[in-house]
Amino acid sequence: MAESRPTDVAALGVPDVVARKGSGTPLVMVTAYDAPGARIVDDAGVDLILVGDTLAMVVLGYDDTLHVTIDDMAHHTAAVARAKPRALVVGDLPWMSYHVGLADTVQNAARLVRAGAGAVKLEGGRKRLDAVRAILDAEIPVMGHVGLTPQSVHALGGFRVQGKTIDAARAIVDDAVALADAGCFAIVLECVPDAVARLVTDTVPVPTIGIGAGRHCDGQVLVFHDLLGLQDWLRPKFVRRYGEFYTEGVDAVSRFAADVRAGRFPSSEETYHVADDVTAALADGARAAELDEGADTVDV
Ligand code: KIV
């Protein structure tokens, strides 16, 4: 892997993302949480990298996303930004970073921008319009997120598909329209039936990016660890795995352990050597030291 990445390819900006609405080429967004992950997804040519609060679950080992703080998100956004990706980096505002007051909300969004994000994402519809407007007023682009909003896991009674009744579906459409009207440049649709995603996509003038929302969206997003099979214990219906990195990782580390235990690692080629005369002098020195030591220890 090259140490410094090419700088001659123009980075993607918010207007480029908005222009993709209706272009016929769906947007591709993948999450990343550190520099190597960002390099992988950027070299694969994704359009957007989401530093998602799924960090809590797939990297930090929590059962839900409620445990990450703005400090955690800024730390990981900075790691992703250090990879200098061409893709637009979107920093996810975690739970309680935009629920308390507008000044606090704007400061938290600014922390993600200072860490290297080109936009922020927050969950919720009409309830969050004041937060969206305040962040936009500070010139920070905002991505919306409706449908299953994992930060509301307790209020929703679990991670469940949303919008299955007419009223619930209408509420999702109304939320998305309100977010777009307020100025969100794109909207994530999570775990909603495809008919609902289609209606939202046909109604709002900004790109929709689906996860568990079927094909009628302007783009798709998957979590890095799901896509690569880096975690074996959670397999939502909407995930398609393009790798089995967890299994491959266990296999690789098992082979390393077996080689160490059998004395096959390291080999001579994997070892630093000195010239023979230095080796000989070192051996002589050790022998002399042994003799000295023998002379010092006189039996009484
Ligand atoms: O945090 C995240 O990774 C997300 C995606 C699931 C859209 O919000």
mmCIF file of C-alpha atoms and ligand atoms in Angstrom:
data_model
loop_
_atom_site.group_PDB
_atom_site.id
_atom_site.type_symbol
_atom_site.label_atom_id
_atom_site.label_comp_id
_atom_site.label_asym_id
_atom_site.label_seq_id
_atom_site.Cartn_x
_atom_site.Cartn_y
_atom_site.Cartn_z
ATOM 1 C CA MET A 1 0.000 0.000 0.000
ATOM 2 C CA ALA A 2 1.402 3.405 -1.005
ATOM 3 C CA GLU A 3 2.348 5.655 1.900
ATOM 4 C CA SER A 4 0.847 8.800 0.435
ATOM 5 C CA ARG A 5 -2.305 8.674 -1.625
ATOM 6 C CA PRO A 6 -2.749 10.335 -5.015
ATOM 7 C CA THR A 7 -3.907 13.908 -4.680
ATOM 8 C CA ASP A 8 -4.781 14.493 -8.337
ATOM 9 C CA VAL A 9 -8.288 12.999 -8.060
ATOM 10 C CA ALA A 10 -10.872 15.570 -7.031
ATOM 11 C CA ALA A 11 -12.620 14.797 -3.759
ATOM 12 C CA LEU A 12 -16.386 14.382 -3.883
ATOM 13 C CA GLY A 13 -18.419 17.222 -2.409
ATOM 14 C CA VAL A 14 -22.007 17.610 -1.290
ATOM 15 C CA PRO A 15 -23.127 19.177 -4.631
ATOM 16 C CA ASP A 16 -21.690 16.143 -6.495
ATOM 17 C CA VAL A 17 -23.774 13.871 -4.292
ATOM 18 C CA VAL A 18 -26.953 15.927 -4.769
ATOM 19 C CA ALA A 19 -26.390 15.969 -8.552
ATOM 20 C CA ARG A 20 -26.576 12.185 -8.596
ATOM 21 C CA LYS A 21 -30.327 12.254 -7.860
ATOM 22 C CA GLY A 22 -32.024 10.694 -10.861
ATOM 23 C CA SER A 23 -28.712 10.286 -12.717
ATOM 24 C CA GLY A 24 -29.258 6.560 -13.131
ATOM 25 C CA THR A 25 -26.037 5.678 -11.297
ATOM 26 C CA PRO A 26 -26.808 4.833 -7.678
ATOM 27 C CA LEU A 27 -24.657 6.300 -4.926
ATOM 28 C CA VAL A 28 -22.502 3.915 -2.928
ATOM 29 C CA MET A 29 -21.861 4.553 0.746
ATOM 30 C CA VAL A 30 -19.944 2.244 3.099
ATOM 31 C CA THR A 31 -19.032 2.798 6.717
ATOM 32 C CA ALA A 32 -15.444 3.023 7.950
ATOM 33 C CA TYR A 33 -14.066 3.739 11.383
ATOM 34 C CA ASP A 34 -10.287 3.950 10.926
ATOM 35 C CA ALA A 35 -7.623 4.762 8.342
ATOM 36 C CA PRO A 36 -7.096 1.241 6.916
ATOM 37 C CA GLY A 37 -10.864 0.749 6.553
ATOM 38 C CA ALA A 38 -11.176 4.138 4.845
ATOM 39 C CA ARG A 39 -8.364 3.223 2.419
ATOM 40 C CA ILE A 40 -10.074 -0.055 1.514
ATOM 41 C CA VAL A 41 -13.454 1.507 0.763
ATOM 42 C CA ASP A 42 -11.958 4.548 -0.951
ATOM 43 C CA ASP A 43 -9.704 2.428 -3.169
ATOM 44 C CA ALA A 44 -12.855 0.460 -4.047
ATOM 45 C CA GLY A 45 -14.319 3.729 -5.362
ATOM 46 C CA VAL A 46 -17.235 4.385 -3.016
ATOM 47 C CA ASP A 47 -18.870 7.817 -3.185
ATOM 48 C CA LEU A 48 -19.413 8.395 0.528
ATOM 49 C CA ILE A 49 -17.768 7.068 3.675
ATOM 50 C CA LEU A 50 -20.006 7.128 6.722
ATOM 51 C CA VAL A 51 -18.235 7.145 10.056
ATOM 52 C CA GLY A 52 -21.339 5.622 11.589
ATOM 53 C CA ASP A 53 -22.272 5.325 15.220
ATOM 54 C CA THR A 54 -22.429 1.582 14.450
ATOM 55 C CA LEU A 55 -18.854 2.063 15.670
ATOM 56 C CA ALA A 56 -20.372 1.193 19.046
ATOM 57 C CA MET A 57 -21.502 -2.254 17.895
ATOM 58 C CA VAL A 58 -19.063 -3.411 15.238
ATOM 59 C CA VAL A 59 -15.843 -1.972 16.678
ATOM 60 C CA LEU A 60 -16.360 -1.276 20.372
ATOM 61 C CA GLY A 61 -18.443 -4.361 21.193
ATOM 62 C CA TYR A 62 -21.604 -2.738 22.601
ATOM 63 C CA ASP A 63 -25.092 -4.155 22.008
ATOM 64 C CA ASP A 64 -26.510 -0.915 20.594
ATOM 65 C CA THR A 65 -25.358 2.459 19.300
ATOM 66 C CA LEU A 66 -26.243 4.437 22.425
ATOM 67 C CA HIS A 67 -22.834 4.028 24.013
ATOM 68 C CA VAL A 68 -20.660 6.139 21.731
ATOM 69 C CA THR A 69 -19.985 9.768 22.539
ATOM 70 C CA ILE A 70 -19.052 12.755 20.426
ATOM 71 C CA ASP A 71 -15.452 12.225 21.633
ATOM 72 C CA ASP A 72 -15.496 8.681 20.215
ATOM 73 C CA MET A 73 -17.005 9.857 16.946
ATOM 74 C CA ALA A 74 -14.512 12.711 16.541
ATOM 75 C CA HIS A 75 -11.615 10.343 17.288
ATOM 76 C CA HIS A 76 -12.702 7.855 14.603
ATOM 77 C CA THR A 77 -13.710 10.534 12.088
ATOM 78 C CA ALA A 78 -10.183 11.954 12.371
ATOM 79 C CA ALA A 79 -8.688 8.494 11.759
ATOM 80 C CA VAL A 80 -10.802 8.089 8.605
ATOM 81 C CA ALA A 81 -9.946 11.599 7.397
ATOM 82 C CA ARG A 82 -6.203 10.905 7.804
ATOM 83 C CA ALA A 83 -6.542 8.406 4.960
ATOM 84 C CA LYS A 84 -7.371 11.445 2.770
ATOM 85 C CA PRO A 85 -10.193 9.681 0.928
ATOM 86 C CA ARG A 86 -11.659 10.966 -2.307
ATOM 87 C CA ALA A 87 -15.112 9.981 -1.035
ATOM 88 C CA LEU A 88 -17.184 12.433 0.964
ATOM 89 C CA VAL A 89 -16.713 11.705 4.675
ATOM 90 C CA VAL A 90 -19.956 11.908 6.673
ATOM 91 C CA GLY A 91 -19.648 11.979 10.467
ATOM 92 C CA ASP A 92 -22.548 10.496 12.424
ATOM 93 C CA LEU A 93 -23.819 12.567 15.345
ATOM 94 C CA PRO A 94 -24.282 10.134 18.241
ATOM 95 C CA TRP A 95 -27.172 9.920 20.667
ATOM 96 C CA MET A 96 -27.387 12.924 23.035
ATOM 97 C CA SER A 97 -25.100 15.063 20.888
ATOM 98 C CA TYR A 98 -28.049 16.889 19.259
ATOM 99 C CA HIS A 99 -30.876 16.349 21.730
ATOM 100 C CA VAL A 100 -30.041 18.789 24.508
ATOM 101 C CA GLY A 101 -29.739 22.280 23.051
ATOM 102 C CA LEU A 102 -29.051 23.939 19.729
ATOM 103 C CA ALA A 103 -25.741 25.548 20.748
ATOM 104 C CA ASP A 104 -24.491 22.177 21.945
ATOM 105 C CA THR A 105 -25.740 20.561 18.722
ATOM 106 C CA VAL A 106 -23.846 23.001 16.502
ATOM 107 C CA GLN A 107 -20.647 22.668 18.569
ATOM 108 C CA ASN A 108 -20.850 18.881 18.291
ATOM 109 C CA ALA A 109 -21.404 19.012 14.526
ATOM 110 C CA ALA A 110 -18.418 21.376 14.279
ATOM 111 C CA ARG A 111 -16.259 18.880 16.172
ATOM 112 C CA LEU A 112 -16.890 16.276 13.478
ATOM 113 C CA VAL A 113 -16.117 18.805 10.743
ATOM 114 C CA ARG A 114 -12.883 19.817 12.487
ATOM 115 C CA ALA A 115 -12.047 16.106 12.716
ATOM 116 C CA GLY A 116 -12.348 15.896 8.928
ATOM 117 C CA ALA A 117 -16.008 15.273 8.044
ATOM 118 C CA GLY A 118 -17.495 17.115 5.068
ATOM 119 C CA ALA A 119 -21.028 16.608 6.380
ATOM 120 C CA VAL A 120 -22.832 15.198 9.403
ATOM 121 C CA LYS A 121 -25.756 12.786 9.739
ATOM 122 C CA LEU A 122 -28.446 12.731 12.382
ATOM 123 C CA GLU A 123 -31.437 10.506 13.032
ATOM 124 C CA GLY A 124 -35.093 11.521 13.111
ATOM 125 C CA GLY A 125 -37.598 13.465 11.070
ATOM 126 C CA ARG A 126 -39.837 16.421 11.904
ATOM 127 C CA LYS A 127 -38.781 16.263 15.569
ATOM 128 C CA ARG A 128 -35.206 17.155 14.572
ATOM 129 C CA LEU A 129 -35.841 20.029 12.189
ATOM 130 C CA ASP A 130 -34.562 22.680 14.619
ATOM 131 C CA ALA A 131 -31.304 20.774 15.000
ATOM 132 C CA VAL A 132 -30.994 20.371 11.216
ATOM 133 C CA ARG A 133 -31.611 24.081 10.639
ATOM 134 C CA ALA A 134 -29.138 25.154 13.333
ATOM 135 C CA ILE A 135 -26.379 22.965 11.888
ATOM 136 C CA LEU A 136 -27.106 24.149 8.346
ATOM 137 C CA ASP A 137 -26.993 27.721 9.632
ATOM 138 C CA ALA A 138 -23.378 27.025 10.634
ATOM 139 C CA GLU A 139 -22.700 26.025 6.997
ATOM 140 C CA ILE A 140 -22.430 22.319 7.790
ATOM 141 C CA PRO A 141 -24.251 19.989 5.354
ATOM 142 C CA VAL A 142 -26.665 17.557 6.998
ATOM 143 C CA MET A 143 -27.738 14.064 5.931
ATOM 144 C CA GLY A 144 -31.054 12.889 7.383
ATOM 145 C CA HIS A 145 -31.940 9.373 8.523
ATOM 146 C CA VAL A 146 -35.496 8.009 8.850
ATOM 147 C CA GLY A 147 -37.229 4.639 9.134
ATOM 148 C CA LEU A 148 -35.438 2.493 11.694
ATOM 149 C CA THR A 149 -33.423 4.972 13.728
ATOM 150 C CA PRO A 150 -31.243 2.792 15.989
ATOM 151 C CA GLN A 151 -30.710 5.596 18.525
ATOM 152 C CA SER A 152 -34.459 5.187 19.291
ATOM 153 C CA VAL A 153 -34.102 1.440 19.927
ATOM 154 C CA HIS A 154 -35.803 1.616 23.320
ATOM 155 C CA ALA A 155 -38.645 3.831 22.108
ATOM 156 C CA LEU A 156 -39.181 1.581 19.066
ATOM 157 C CA GLY A 157 -39.067 -1.617 21.141
ATOM 158 C CA GLY A 158 -36.110 -3.122 19.277
ATOM 159 C CA PHE A 159 -34.461 -3.100 15.866
ATOM 160 C CA ARG A 160 -37.598 -3.547 13.743
ATOM 161 C CA VAL A 161 -38.729 -2.801 10.210
ATOM 162 C CA GLN A 162 -40.603 0.523 10.206
ATOM 163 C CA GLY A 163 -43.434 1.876 8.057
ATOM 164 C CA LYS A 164 -45.486 -1.279 7.703
ATOM 165 C CA THR A 165 -48.890 0.370 8.217
ATOM 166 C CA ILE A 166 -50.348 3.149 6.084
ATOM 167 C CA ASP A 167 -50.040 5.687 8.909
ATOM 168 C CA ALA A 168 -46.475 4.674 9.720
ATOM 169 C CA ALA A 169 -45.505 4.764 6.035
ATOM 170 C CA ARG A 170 -47.073 8.222 5.623
ATOM 171 C CA ALA A 171 -45.193 9.452 8.681
ATOM 172 C CA ILE A 172 -41.906 8.340 7.140
ATOM 173 C CA VAL A 173 -42.709 10.102 3.858
ATOM 174 C CA ASP A 174 -43.702 13.270 5.751
ATOM 175 C CA ASP A 175 -40.510 13.142 7.813
ATOM 176 C CA ALA A 176 -38.355 12.745 4.711
ATOM 177 C CA VAL A 177 -40.124 15.602 2.920
ATOM 178 C CA ALA A 178 -39.652 17.855 5.961
ATOM 179 C CA LEU A 179 -35.945 17.017 6.161
ATOM 180 C CA ALA A 180 -35.446 17.725 2.466
ATOM 181 C CA ASP A 181 -37.419 20.983 2.763
ATOM 182 C CA ALA A 182 -35.235 22.002 5.696
ATOM 183 C CA GLY A 183 -32.139 21.516 3.534
ATOM 184 C CA CYS A 184 -30.792 18.001 4.136
ATOM 185 C CA PHE A 185 -28.686 17.049 1.104
ATOM 186 C CA ALA A 186 -29.469 13.308 1.310
ATOM 187 C CA ILE A 187 -31.564 10.985 3.452
ATOM 188 C CA VAL A 188 -30.793 7.494 4.725
ATOM 189 C CA LEU A 189 -33.800 5.135 4.697
ATOM 190 C CA GLU A 190 -33.223 2.259 7.080
ATOM 191 C CA CYS A 191 -35.309 -0.924 7.288
ATOM 192 C CA VAL A 192 -38.457 0.157 5.512
ATOM 193 C CA PRO A 193 -40.531 -1.803 2.964
ATOM 194 C CA ASP A 194 -39.500 -1.183 -0.642
ATOM 195 C CA ALA A 195 -42.836 0.454 -1.515
ATOM 196 C CA VAL A 196 -42.256 3.063 1.192
ATOM 197 C CA ALA A 197 -38.666 3.667 0.054
ATOM 198 C CA ARG A 198 -39.895 4.067 -3.522
ATOM 199 C CA LEU A 199 -42.517 6.614 -2.496
ATOM 200 C CA VAL A 200 -39.962 8.622 -0.503
ATOM 201 C CA THR A 201 -37.419 8.447 -3.340
ATOM 202 C CA ASP A 202 -40.015 9.615 -5.866
ATOM 203 C CA THR A 203 -41.176 12.419 -3.571
ATOM 204 C CA VAL A 204 -38.032 14.090 -2.243
ATOM 205 C CA PRO A 205 -35.687 16.098 -4.480
ATOM 206 C CA VAL A 206 -32.525 14.840 -2.744
ATOM 207 C CA PRO A 207 -30.899 11.403 -2.954
ATOM 208 C CA THR A 208 -32.177 8.625 -0.717
ATOM 209 C CA ILE A 209 -29.626 6.079 0.446
ATOM 210 C CA GLY A 210 -31.131 2.784 1.554
ATOM 211 C CA ILE A 211 -30.109 0.088 3.989
ATOM 212 C CA GLY A 212 -32.698 -2.663 4.216
ATOM 213 C CA ALA A 213 -34.947 -0.458 2.071
ATOM 214 C CA GLY A 214 -34.926 -2.314 -1.233
ATOM 215 C CA ARG A 215 -33.669 -1.236 -4.609
ATOM 216 C CA HIS A 216 -35.844 1.843 -5.226
ATOM 217 C CA CYS A 217 -33.417 4.259 -3.591
ATOM 218 C CA ASP A 218 -30.887 6.635 -5.131
ATOM 219 C CA GLY A 219 -28.077 4.770 -3.393
ATOM 220 C CA GLN A 220 -27.229 1.973 -1.000
ATOM 221 C CA VAL A 221 -25.197 1.805 2.192
ATOM 222 C CA LEU A 222 -23.795 -1.173 4.067
ATOM 223 C CA VAL A 223 -21.759 -1.462 7.219
ATOM 224 C CA PHE A 224 -18.115 -2.368 6.470
ATOM 225 C CA HIS A 225 -18.065 -5.302 8.889
ATOM 226 C CA ASP A 226 -21.300 -6.769 7.480
ATOM 227 C CA LEU A 227 -20.203 -6.417 3.862
ATOM 228 C CA LEU A 228 -16.835 -8.069 4.511
ATOM 229 C CA GLY A 229 -18.133 -10.747 6.868
ATOM 230 C CA LEU A 230 -15.940 -9.384 9.655
ATOM 231 C CA GLN A 231 -18.519 -10.308 12.244
ATOM 232 C CA ASP A 232 -20.078 -13.698 12.411
ATOM 233 C CA TRP A 233 -22.762 -13.243 15.031
ATOM 234 C CA LEU A 234 -25.192 -10.789 13.390
ATOM 235 C CA ARG A 235 -26.651 -11.336 9.928
ATOM 236 C CA PRO A 236 -29.596 -9.066 9.078
ATOM 237 C CA LYS A 237 -31.704 -10.132 6.070
ATOM 238 C CA PHE A 238 -30.633 -7.096 4.046
ATOM 239 C CA VAL A 239 -26.897 -7.771 4.271
ATOM 240 C CA ARG A 240 -25.122 -9.316 1.333
ATOM 241 C CA ARG A 241 -21.650 -10.500 2.273
ATOM 242 C CA TYR A 242 -18.883 -9.978 -0.218
ATOM 243 C CA GLY A 243 -16.183 -11.552 1.935
ATOM 244 C CA GLU A 244 -15.668 -13.872 4.882
ATOM 245 C CA PHE A 245 -12.963 -11.872 6.646
ATOM 246 C CA TYR A 246 -13.828 -13.178 10.132
ATOM 247 C CA THR A 247 -13.370 -16.790 9.060
ATOM 248 C CA GLU A 248 -10.257 -15.900 7.065
ATOM 249 C CA GLY A 249 -8.878 -13.980 10.054
ATOM 250 C CA VAL A 250 -9.392 -16.889 12.459
ATOM 251 C CA ASP A 251 -7.765 -19.205 9.930
ATOM 252 C CA ALA A 252 -4.748 -16.890 9.393
ATOM 253 C CA VAL A 253 -4.122 -16.374 13.119
ATOM 254 C CA SER A 254 -4.514 -20.139 13.764
ATOM 255 C CA ARG A 255 -1.866 -20.869 11.139
ATOM 256 C CA PHE A 256 0.466 -18.274 12.733
ATOM 257 C CA ALA A 257 -0.029 -19.869 16.166
ATOM 258 C CA ALA A 258 0.643 -23.334 14.746
ATOM 259 C CA ASP A 259 3.838 -22.119 13.029
ATOM 260 C CA VAL A 260 5.121 -20.469 16.226
ATOM 261 C CA ARG A 261 4.370 -23.574 18.300
ATOM 262 C CA ALA A 262 6.035 -25.849 15.767
ATOM 263 C CA GLY A 263 9.151 -23.629 15.478
ATOM 264 C CA ARG A 264 8.356 -22.776 11.826
ATOM 265 C CA PHE A 265 8.126 -19.025 12.515
ATOM 266 C CA PRO A 266 10.249 -16.984 12.118
ATOM 267 C CA SER A 267 12.338 -18.430 9.298
ATOM 268 C CA SER A 268 15.887 -17.335 8.554
ATOM 269 C CA GLU A 269 14.519 -15.006 5.816
ATOM 270 C CA GLU A 270 12.292 -13.306 8.388
ATOM 271 C CA THR A 271 15.226 -12.717 10.754
ATOM 272 C CA TYR A 272 17.925 -9.991 10.935
ATOM 273 C CA HIS A 273 21.486 -11.343 10.792
ATOM 274 C CA VAL A 274 24.992 -9.953 11.445
ATOM 275 C CA ALA A 275 28.174 -10.964 9.614
ATOM 276 C CA ASP A 276 29.756 -14.272 10.675
ATOM 277 C CA ASP A 277 32.759 -12.560 12.323
ATOM 278 C CA VAL A 278 30.409 -10.477 14.480
ATOM 279 C CA THR A 279 28.503 -13.632 15.426
ATOM 280 C CA ALA A 280 31.808 -15.314 16.301
ATOM 281 C CA ALA A 281 32.979 -12.321 18.364
ATOM 282 C CA LEU A 282 29.639 -12.244 20.179
ATOM 283 C CA ALA A 283 30.007 -15.978 20.948
ATOM 284 C CA ASP A 284 33.603 -15.457 22.170
ATOM 285 C CA GLY A 285 32.454 -12.563 24.337
ATOM 286 C CA ALA A 286 29.725 -14.702 25.837
ATOM 287 C CA ARG A 287 32.207 -17.492 26.534
ATOM 288 C CA ALA A 288 34.628 -15.049 28.207
ATOM 289 C CA ALA A 289 31.812 -13.665 30.319
ATOM 290 C CA GLU A 290 30.888 -17.200 31.383
ATOM 291 C CA LEU A 291 34.509 -17.820 32.446
ATOM 292 C CA ASP A 292 34.580 -14.498 34.368
ATOM 293 C CA GLU A 293 31.380 -15.413 36.095
ATOM 294 C CA GLY A 294 32.862 -18.805 37.036
ATOM 295 C CA ALA A 295 35.936 -17.052 38.502
ATOM 296 C CA ASP A 296 33.748 -14.701 40.579
ATOM 297 C CA THR A 297 31.731 -17.486 42.161
ATOM 298 C CA VAL A 298 34.197 -19.183 44.445
ATOM 299 C CA ASP A 299 32.841 -22.075 46.460
ATOM 300 C CA VAL A 300 33.544 -21.661 50.142
HETATM 301 O O1 KIV B 1 -24.241 4.205 11.935
HETATM 302 C C1 KIV B 1 -24.384 3.648 10.834
HETATM 303 O O2 KIV B 1 -23.560 2.825 10.402
HETATM 304 C C2 KIV B 1 -25.568 3.989 10.054
HETATM 305 C C3 KIV B 1 -25.848 3.164 8.847
HETATM 306 C C4 KIV B 1 -26.439 1.868 9.251
HETATM 307 C C5 KIV B 1 -26.691 3.898 7.876
HETATM 308 O O3 KIV B 1 -26.273 4.870 10.415
#
